Coordinates of C-alpha atoms and ligand atoms in Angstrom, one line a residue:
M1 CA 79.2 79.2 100.3
S2 CA 80.8 76.4 98.7
T3 CA 80.6 73.3 100.1
F4 CA 84.5 73.2 99.8
K5 CA 86.9 75.0 101.7
A6 CA 90.8 75.6 101.0
P7 CA 93.2 72.9 101.8
K8 CA 94.1 73.2 105.8
G9 CA 97.5 75.2 106.0
T10 CA 96.4 77.3 102.6
Y11 CA 94.8 80.4 101.6
D12 CA 93.6 82.1 98.7
L13 CA 94.8 85.5 97.3
L14 CA 92.0 87.9 96.7
P15 CA 91.8 91.1 95.2
P16 CA 92.5 94.1 96.2
D17 CA 94.7 92.4 98.8
S18 CA 96.5 90.3 95.8
G19 CA 97.8 93.5 94.9
R20 CA 100.3 93.8 97.6
F21 CA 101.4 90.2 96.6
L22 CA 102.3 90.8 93.4
A23 CA 104.3 94.3 94.4
V24 CA 106.2 92.3 96.6
R25 CA 107.1 89.7 93.9
E26 CA 108.1 92.6 91.8
A27 CA 110.2 94.4 94.4
I28 CA 112.1 91.4 94.6
A29 CA 112.6 90.6 91.1
A30 CA 113.6 94.0 90.0
P31 CA 117.0 94.3 91.5
L32 CA 117.6 90.8 90.5
R33 CA 116.7 91.4 86.5
D34 CA 119.1 94.9 87.1
A35 CA 122.1 92.9 88.1
G36 CA 122.1 90.4 85.1
Y37 CA 119.6 87.8 86.6
G38 CA 117.4 86.1 84.2
Y39 CA 114.0 84.5 84.5
I40 CA 113.9 80.7 85.2
E41 CA 110.6 78.5 85.4
T42 CA 110.3 74.6 86.3
P43 CA 107.6 72.3 87.1
G44 CA 105.8 72.1 90.3
F45 CA 106.6 68.5 90.7
E46 CA 110.1 66.8 90.4
D47 CA 111.2 63.0 90.7
V48 CA 111.4 62.6 94.5
R49 CA 115.0 61.7 94.3
L50 CA 116.4 65.1 93.3
F51 CA 114.8 66.3 96.8
A52 CA 116.1 63.2 98.8
R53 CA 119.4 63.7 97.4
G54 CA 119.8 67.7 97.0
V55 CA 118.1 68.8 100.1
G56 CA 119.1 65.7 102.2
E57 CA 117.2 62.4 103.5
S58 CA 117.5 63.3 107.1
T59 CA 116.3 67.1 106.7
D60 CA 112.4 67.7 107.7
I61 CA 111.6 68.9 104.5
V62 CA 112.2 65.6 103.4
S63 CA 111.7 63.2 105.8
K64 CA 108.2 64.8 107.0
E65 CA 106.9 67.6 104.4
M66 CA 107.0 66.3 100.8
Y67 CA 104.0 66.0 99.0
V68 CA 105.0 63.1 97.3
F69 CA 102.7 60.8 94.8
T70 CA 103.1 58.0 92.1
T71 CA 101.7 58.6 88.8
K72 CA 99.8 56.5 86.5
G73 CA 103.0 56.0 84.9
G74 CA 104.7 54.6 88.3
D75 CA 107.0 57.4 88.4
E76 CA 107.5 58.9 92.1
L77 CA 107.0 62.7 92.2
A78 CA 107.2 65.4 94.6
L79 CA 105.6 68.6 94.9
R80 CA 108.3 70.9 95.1
P81 CA 109.3 71.8 98.5
E82 CA 112.0 74.6 97.5
G83 CA 113.6 75.7 94.4
T84 CA 117.1 75.6 94.4
A85 CA 117.6 71.6 93.9
A86 CA 115.1 71.8 91.0
V87 CA 116.5 75.2 89.3
L88 CA 120.2 73.3 89.1
R89 CA 118.4 70.3 87.6
A90 CA 117.6 72.2 84.9
V91 CA 121.0 74.5 84.6
L92 CA 122.8 71.0 84.2
E93 CA 120.0 69.3 82.2
S94 CA 119.8 72.2 79.7
N95 CA 123.7 72.6 79.8
L96 CA 123.7 76.5 80.3
H97 CA 126.8 76.1 82.2
K98 CA 128.3 75.2 79.2
T99 CA 128.1 78.4 77.2
G100 CA 131.4 79.6 78.6
N101 CA 129.3 82.2 81.0
L102 CA 129.6 81.6 84.4
P103 CA 128.2 82.1 86.6
V104 CA 124.7 81.1 85.5
K105 CA 122.5 83.9 87.4
V106 CA 119.3 82.9 87.3
W107 CA 115.7 84.3 89.4
Y108 CA 112.6 82.5 89.8
S109 CA 109.1 82.9 91.3
G110 CA 106.0 80.8 92.4
S111 CA 105.0 78.0 94.6
Q112 CA 106.2 75.6 97.0
Y113 CA 104.6 72.9 99.3
R114 CA 105.7 71.4 102.6
Y115 CA 103.4 69.7 104.8
E116 CA 104.3 71.7 107.8
R117 CA 102.0 72.1 110.9
P118 CA 100.3 75.6 109.9
Q119 CA 100.4 78.4 111.9
K120 CA 100.5 82.3 111.0
G121 CA 103.2 82.8 108.7
R122 CA 103.8 78.9 108.5
Y123 CA 102.0 77.5 105.4
R124 CA 101.3 74.2 103.2
H125 CA 101.5 76.2 100.1
F126 CA 103.3 79.4 99.9
S127 CA 105.3 81.6 97.6
Q128 CA 108.8 82.5 97.0
V129 CA 110.9 84.5 94.8
G130 CA 114.5 83.1 95.1
A131 CA 117.6 83.9 93.2
E132 CA 120.7 81.2 92.1
A133 CA 124.2 82.3 91.1
I134 CA 125.7 79.0 89.4
G135 CA 129.1 78.0 88.6
A136 CA 131.7 80.5 90.5
E137 CA 133.2 80.3 93.5
D138 CA 133.6 84.4 94.5
P139 CA 132.7 86.2 97.7
L140 CA 131.5 89.2 95.3
L141 CA 128.7 86.7 94.1
D142 CA 127.6 85.7 98.0
A143 CA 128.0 89.9 99.1
E144 CA 125.7 90.6 95.7
L145 CA 123.0 88.5 96.5
I146 CA 123.2 89.6 100.3
I147 CA 122.8 93.3 99.0
L148 CA 120.1 92.7 96.4
A149 CA 118.1 91.2 98.8
D150 CA 118.2 94.4 101.6
Q151 CA 117.6 96.2 98.4
A152 CA 114.3 94.6 97.4
Y153 CA 113.2 94.9 101.1
R154 CA 114.2 98.5 101.5
S155 CA 112.6 99.4 98.1
L156 CA 108.9 98.1 100.0
G157 CA 109.7 100.3 102.8
L158 CA 110.9 97.5 105.8
T159 CA 113.0 98.7 108.2
R160 CA 112.6 96.2 110.6
H161 CA 114.6 93.3 108.9
R162 CA 118.0 91.9 109.9
I163 CA 120.6 89.9 108.2
L164 CA 122.0 87.0 110.3
L165 CA 125.2 85.7 108.7
N166 CA 127.3 82.7 109.3
S167 CA 129.9 80.2 107.6
L168 CA 129.4 76.6 107.4
G169 CA 132.9 75.7 106.0
D170 CA 133.5 73.2 103.6
A171 CA 134.4 69.6 102.9
T172 CA 137.8 70.1 104.9
C173 CA 136.7 71.7 107.6
R174 CA 133.3 70.9 108.5
P175 CA 133.6 66.8 109.4
V176 CA 136.3 67.9 111.7
Y177 CA 133.6 70.4 113.7
R178 CA 131.0 67.7 112.8
A179 CA 133.1 64.9 114.9
A180 CA 133.6 67.5 117.7
L181 CA 130.2 68.7 118.1
Q182 CA 129.0 64.9 118.4
D183 CA 131.4 64.1 121.2
F184 CA 129.8 67.1 123.0
L185 CA 126.3 66.2 122.0
R186 CA 126.5 62.8 122.9
A187 CA 127.4 63.5 126.6
L188 CA 123.9 65.4 127.0
D189 CA 120.9 64.2 128.1
L190 CA 118.5 64.1 124.8
D191 CA 115.5 62.2 123.6
E192 CA 115.6 59.3 121.4
E193 CA 114.7 61.2 118.4
T194 CA 117.4 64.0 119.2
R195 CA 119.9 61.4 119.8
R196 CA 119.6 59.8 116.3
R197 CA 119.6 63.3 115.1
V198 CA 123.2 63.4 116.6
E199 CA 124.4 60.7 114.6
I200 CA 122.7 61.6 111.4
N201 CA 122.8 65.6 111.0
P202 CA 124.4 66.9 114.3
L203 CA 124.1 70.3 113.3
R204 CA 120.3 70.5 113.1
V205 CA 120.6 69.8 117.0
L206 CA 122.2 73.3 117.0
D207 CA 118.6 74.6 115.8
D208 CA 116.3 72.9 118.2
K209 CA 114.3 75.1 119.9
R210 CA 113.2 73.3 122.7
P211 CA 114.3 75.0 126.4
E212 CA 115.4 71.7 127.6
V213 CA 117.8 71.5 124.8
R214 CA 118.5 75.0 124.4
D215 CA 119.8 74.8 128.0
Q216 CA 122.3 72.0 127.5
L217 CA 123.8 73.5 124.4
T218 CA 125.6 76.6 126.3
G219 CA 129.5 75.7 125.6
A220 CA 128.9 73.7 122.4
P221 CA 131.7 74.0 119.8
L222 CA 131.1 76.7 117.4
L223 CA 131.8 75.9 114.0
A224 CA 133.8 79.6 113.6
D225 CA 136.4 77.8 115.9
Y226 CA 137.1 75.2 113.3
L227 CA 137.1 76.9 109.7
C228 CA 140.2 76.2 107.8
D229 CA 142.0 79.1 106.5
A230 CA 140.5 79.0 103.3
C231 CA 137.0 79.4 104.6
K232 CA 138.2 81.9 106.9
A233 CA 139.3 84.1 104.6
Y234 CA 136.3 83.7 102.3
H235 CA 134.5 84.4 104.8
E236 CA 136.1 87.8 106.1
E237 CA 136.0 89.0 102.5
V238 CA 132.3 88.4 102.1
R239 CA 132.0 90.4 105.6
A240 CA 134.3 93.1 104.0
L241 CA 132.2 93.7 101.0
L242 CA 128.9 94.0 103.0
D243 CA 130.8 96.3 105.2
G244 CA 131.9 98.5 102.1
A245 CA 128.3 98.2 101.1
G246 CA 126.8 99.8 104.1
V247 CA 124.9 96.6 104.7
R248 CA 124.7 95.5 108.1
Y249 CA 124.3 92.2 109.3
E250 CA 124.8 90.1 112.7
D251 CA 127.7 87.6 112.9
D252 CA 125.5 84.1 114.0
P253 CA 127.5 81.5 114.8
K254 CA 125.0 79.4 115.7
L255 CA 122.8 79.8 112.5
V256 CA 122.3 76.4 110.6
R257 CA 119.9 76.0 107.8
G258 CA 117.0 73.3 107.4
L259 CA 118.6 72.2 104.2
D260 CA 121.7 69.9 104.0
Y261 CA 123.4 71.3 100.9
Y262 CA 125.0 74.5 102.3
T263 CA 129.0 75.0 102.3
R264 CA 130.7 78.4 103.8
T265 CA 128.6 81.2 103.6
T266 CA 124.5 81.0 104.7
F267 CA 122.5 83.7 105.9
E268 CA 118.7 84.3 107.1
F269 CA 116.7 87.5 106.9
V270 CA 114.7 87.8 110.1
H271 CA 112.1 90.5 110.6
D272 CA 111.3 91.1 114.5
G273 CA 107.5 92.0 114.1
L274 CA 106.7 88.1 112.9
G275 CA 106.6 86.2 116.3
S276 CA 108.4 82.7 115.7
Q277 CA 107.9 82.2 112.0
S278 CA 110.4 85.4 111.7
A279 CA 112.5 84.2 108.5
V280 CA 111.3 86.3 105.9
G281 CA 114.1 84.8 103.5
G282 CA 117.3 82.7 103.8
G283 CA 120.2 81.3 101.6
G284 CA 123.9 80.7 101.0
R285 CA 126.5 78.9 99.3
Y286 CA 125.9 75.3 98.0
D287 CA 129.1 74.3 96.9
G288 CA 128.7 70.7 96.3
L289 CA 125.2 70.0 95.2
S290 CA 126.2 70.0 91.7
E291 CA 128.2 66.8 92.1
M292 CA 125.3 65.4 94.5
L293 CA 123.1 65.6 91.5
G294 CA 125.7 64.0 89.0
G295 CA 127.0 67.3 87.5
P296 CA 130.3 69.0 87.6
E297 CA 131.9 70.6 90.0
L298 CA 129.7 74.0 90.3
P299 CA 130.1 76.2 93.3
S300 CA 127.1 78.2 93.7
V301 CA 124.9 80.5 96.0
G302 CA 121.8 81.7 96.0
W303 CA 118.6 82.7 98.4
A304 CA 115.0 82.0 98.5
L305 CA 112.5 85.3 100.0
G306 CA 109.1 84.1 101.3
V307 CA 106.4 86.4 99.7
D308 CA 103.7 85.3 102.2
R309 CA 106.1 86.1 105.2
T310 CA 107.3 90.0 103.7
V311 CA 103.5 90.9 103.0
L312 CA 103.2 90.1 106.6
A313 CA 106.4 92.1 107.7
L314 CA 104.8 95.0 105.7
E315 CA 101.6 94.5 108.0
A316 CA 104.0 94.4 111.2
E317 CA 105.6 97.7 110.0
G318 CA 102.3 99.2 109.1
V319 CA 103.9 99.8 105.3
V320 CA 101.0 100.7 103.1
L321 CA 102.2 100.0 99.4
D322 CA 101.9 102.8 97.3
L323 CA 100.0 100.7 94.7
P324 CA 98.5 102.7 91.7
P325 CA 94.6 102.3 90.8
V326 CA 94.0 99.4 88.5
T327 CA 91.4 101.4 86.5
S328 CA 91.8 104.7 85.0
V329 CA 88.3 105.2 83.6
Y330 CA 85.0 103.9 84.7
A331 CA 82.2 104.1 82.3
I332 CA 78.6 104.1 82.9
P333 CA 76.0 103.4 80.2
L334 CA 72.5 104.4 81.1
G335 CA 70.3 102.7 79.0
E336 CA 70.2 100.1 76.0
A337 CA 71.5 102.6 73.3
A338 CA 74.1 103.9 75.5
R339 CA 75.6 100.2 76.4
R340 CA 76.5 99.8 72.5
A341 CA 78.1 102.9 72.2
L342 CA 80.3 103.3 75.2
F343 CA 81.2 99.8 75.1
E344 CA 82.7 100.5 71.8
K345 CA 84.7 103.8 73.5
V346 CA 85.8 101.3 76.4
T347 CA 87.2 99.0 73.6
E348 CA 88.8 102.1 72.1
L349 CA 90.3 103.1 75.4
R350 CA 91.7 99.7 76.1
R351 CA 93.4 99.6 72.9
A352 CA 94.9 103.1 73.5
G353 CA 96.4 101.6 76.9
I354 CA 94.4 103.4 78.9
A355 CA 92.9 101.0 81.9
T356 CA 89.3 100.8 81.8
D357 CA 86.3 99.2 83.4
L358 CA 82.8 99.4 83.2
S359 CA 79.2 99.1 84.8
F360 CA 77.8 95.7 83.5
G361 CA 74.1 94.3 84.0
G362 CA 72.2 97.4 83.3
R363 CA 72.8 99.1 86.7
G364 CA 71.1 102.3 87.7
L365 CA 73.4 105.3 88.1
K366 CA 73.7 105.4 92.1
G367 CA 75.0 101.7 92.0
A368 CA 77.2 102.3 89.0
M369 CA 78.8 105.5 90.6
K370 CA 79.7 103.3 93.8
S371 CA 81.3 100.6 91.6
A372 CA 83.3 103.7 89.7
N373 CA 84.4 105.1 93.2
R374 CA 85.5 101.9 94.7
S375 CA 87.7 101.3 91.4
G376 CA 89.8 104.0 92.2
A377 CA 89.2 105.6 88.3
R378 CA 89.9 109.3 88.1
L379 CA 87.4 109.6 85.3
A380 CA 83.9 108.6 84.7
L381 CA 82.5 108.2 81.4
I382 CA 78.5 108.8 81.6
A383 CA 76.3 108.5 78.8
G384 CA 72.3 108.6 79.1
E385 CA 69.7 108.3 75.9
R386 CA 69.6 112.1 76.2
D387 CA 73.3 112.6 75.8
L388 CA 73.6 110.3 72.7
V389 CA 70.9 112.2 70.9
D390 CA 73.0 115.4 71.2
G391 CA 76.0 112.9 70.3
S392 CA 77.7 113.5 73.4
V393 CA 78.8 112.1 76.3
Q394 CA 79.0 113.3 80.0
L395 CA 82.9 113.0 81.7
K396 CA 83.0 113.3 85.3
D397 CA 86.2 113.9 87.1
L398 CA 86.0 111.3 90.4
E399 CA 88.0 113.6 92.6
S400 CA 86.7 117.0 92.1
G401 CA 83.4 116.3 91.2
E402 CA 83.5 118.5 88.1
Q403 CA 81.3 117.2 85.3
H404 CA 81.1 118.5 81.6
A405 CA 80.2 117.5 78.0
V406 CA 82.0 116.0 75.0
P407 CA 81.2 115.2 71.6
L408 CA 81.3 111.3 71.6
A409 CA 83.7 111.2 68.6
Q410 CA 86.1 113.1 70.7
A411 CA 85.7 111.4 73.9
V412 CA 88.9 109.4 73.8
A413 CA 91.0 112.2 72.9
E414 CA 89.8 114.2 75.5
I415 CA 90.2 111.4 78.1
Q416 CA 93.8 110.9 77.0
R417 CA 94.3 114.6 77.4
L418 CA 92.9 114.7 81.2
L419 CA 95.0 112.0 82.1
G420 CA 97.9 113.2 80.7
Ligands
HAM1 P1 114.2 78.0 103.2 O1 114.8 79.0 104.7 O2 113.5 76.5 103.3 O3 115.0 77.9 102.2 O4 113.1 78.7 102.8 C1 113.1 80.1 102.4 C2 112.2 81.1 102.8 O5 110.5 80.7 102.3 C3 112.0 81.4 104.4 O6 113.0 82.0 104.6 C4 110.5 81.7 104.6 O7 110.5 83.0 104.2 C5 109.8 81.1 103.2 N1 109.3 79.7 103.7 C6 109.5 78.5 104.0 N2 108.8 77.6 104.7 C7 107.7 78.5 104.5 C8 106.1 77.9 105.1 N3 105.6 76.7 105.5 N4 105.3 78.8 104.9 C9 105.7 80.2 104.3 N5 106.6 80.7 104.2 C10 108.1 79.6 104.2 C11 114.9 77.7 100.8 O8 113.6 77.2 100.1 C12 116.2 77.6 99.9 N6 115.7 76.8 98.7 C13 116.8 78.8 99.7 C14 118.1 78.9 98.6 C15 118.0 79.0 97.6 N7 119.4 78.6 99.4 C16 120.0 78.7 98.5 N8 119.2 79.0 97.0

């Protein structure tokens, strides 16, 4: 063992389990690609002010959880704790929104970093696949994204995920609600830090998980009762579209998200098999974020799904993904001459697009056969000195155990025939 360990709150993805992570990423990406979302990739770090302004100074993510560092050149950067602010920054910087083709629909996949207290399902390095639809105020888009996430979860075989839905109102109605909520919260018996939060970010208090706070929150004013007519109509339309698509959701008037940029539609995907870290994904509308970043008015909506937690959800439901075996053919050369001859065949097979691996290091038949079986290959291609003298190789079907000799020159064609 090395003297080094993975940093606290992180873990390594190792084969064969890593195959499930790739499959989850692909399952989330596939419906997005089919729905017209293009792939976008931004750097793993950004100007720290992008997140401070975009995600919000008062959020836990910005105030407690960011990995911030100063470069040798004196720039203050942060490892990205989330994707939305960076994606919008990239779209604005490259003027993608000016091509006359709104909304700009993009998807991304990658690492995020948050200095959180680690526990199962909550890591300091984790992976998200996200989607953003930038520059259109249209309930069809909100519904589209929720439906695509549901489709992704279902394509993986998940059934115990739930969709929580809320509206956070807009610049017209939210301030009225905020003031009413503050009035209510100021009358409660709260600790110093929570009192401060009441003044800076009262909606976040609704998300407090401590029983002594929760108990006092019954009777708190609900945003749903303060929505302006425009927000109400917008929300009803999103709900009707989801109903029309047969996607089940639960209205959750207390749902607030840990990022400040949300307006109107907000949602979270939760999975009941995950204990306290039950959110497998989340998102919503962020109509004012572009202006906060110095851009034009660009109402937008998006989500990010946590890959790590989706894998945990699969485990919780006992879903075994049907991953195709990586290797189709496993070559076993026995002796020096056979190594050369089979290595040529392996290269030929790979060039023909057949996934092929071989036994290295001059291993004997028994050990090599074990590796062949473990690789999941359908066929073993075996050659010893005597086979080569005959100009032939042995092909063994690893399922049935049947074995037959074929001329070396026809081995590739025969394998292609057998694999169909
Ligand atoms: P978020 O709710 O902060 O939203 O994160 C989205 C998902 O990332 C969570 O539901 C969870 O599955 C996963 N996640 C977050 N933190 C951790 C962690 N420490 N360990 C493991 N998984 C984690 C956002 O990031 C927004 N940018 C989503 C969005 C996109 N809104 C609009 N567009």
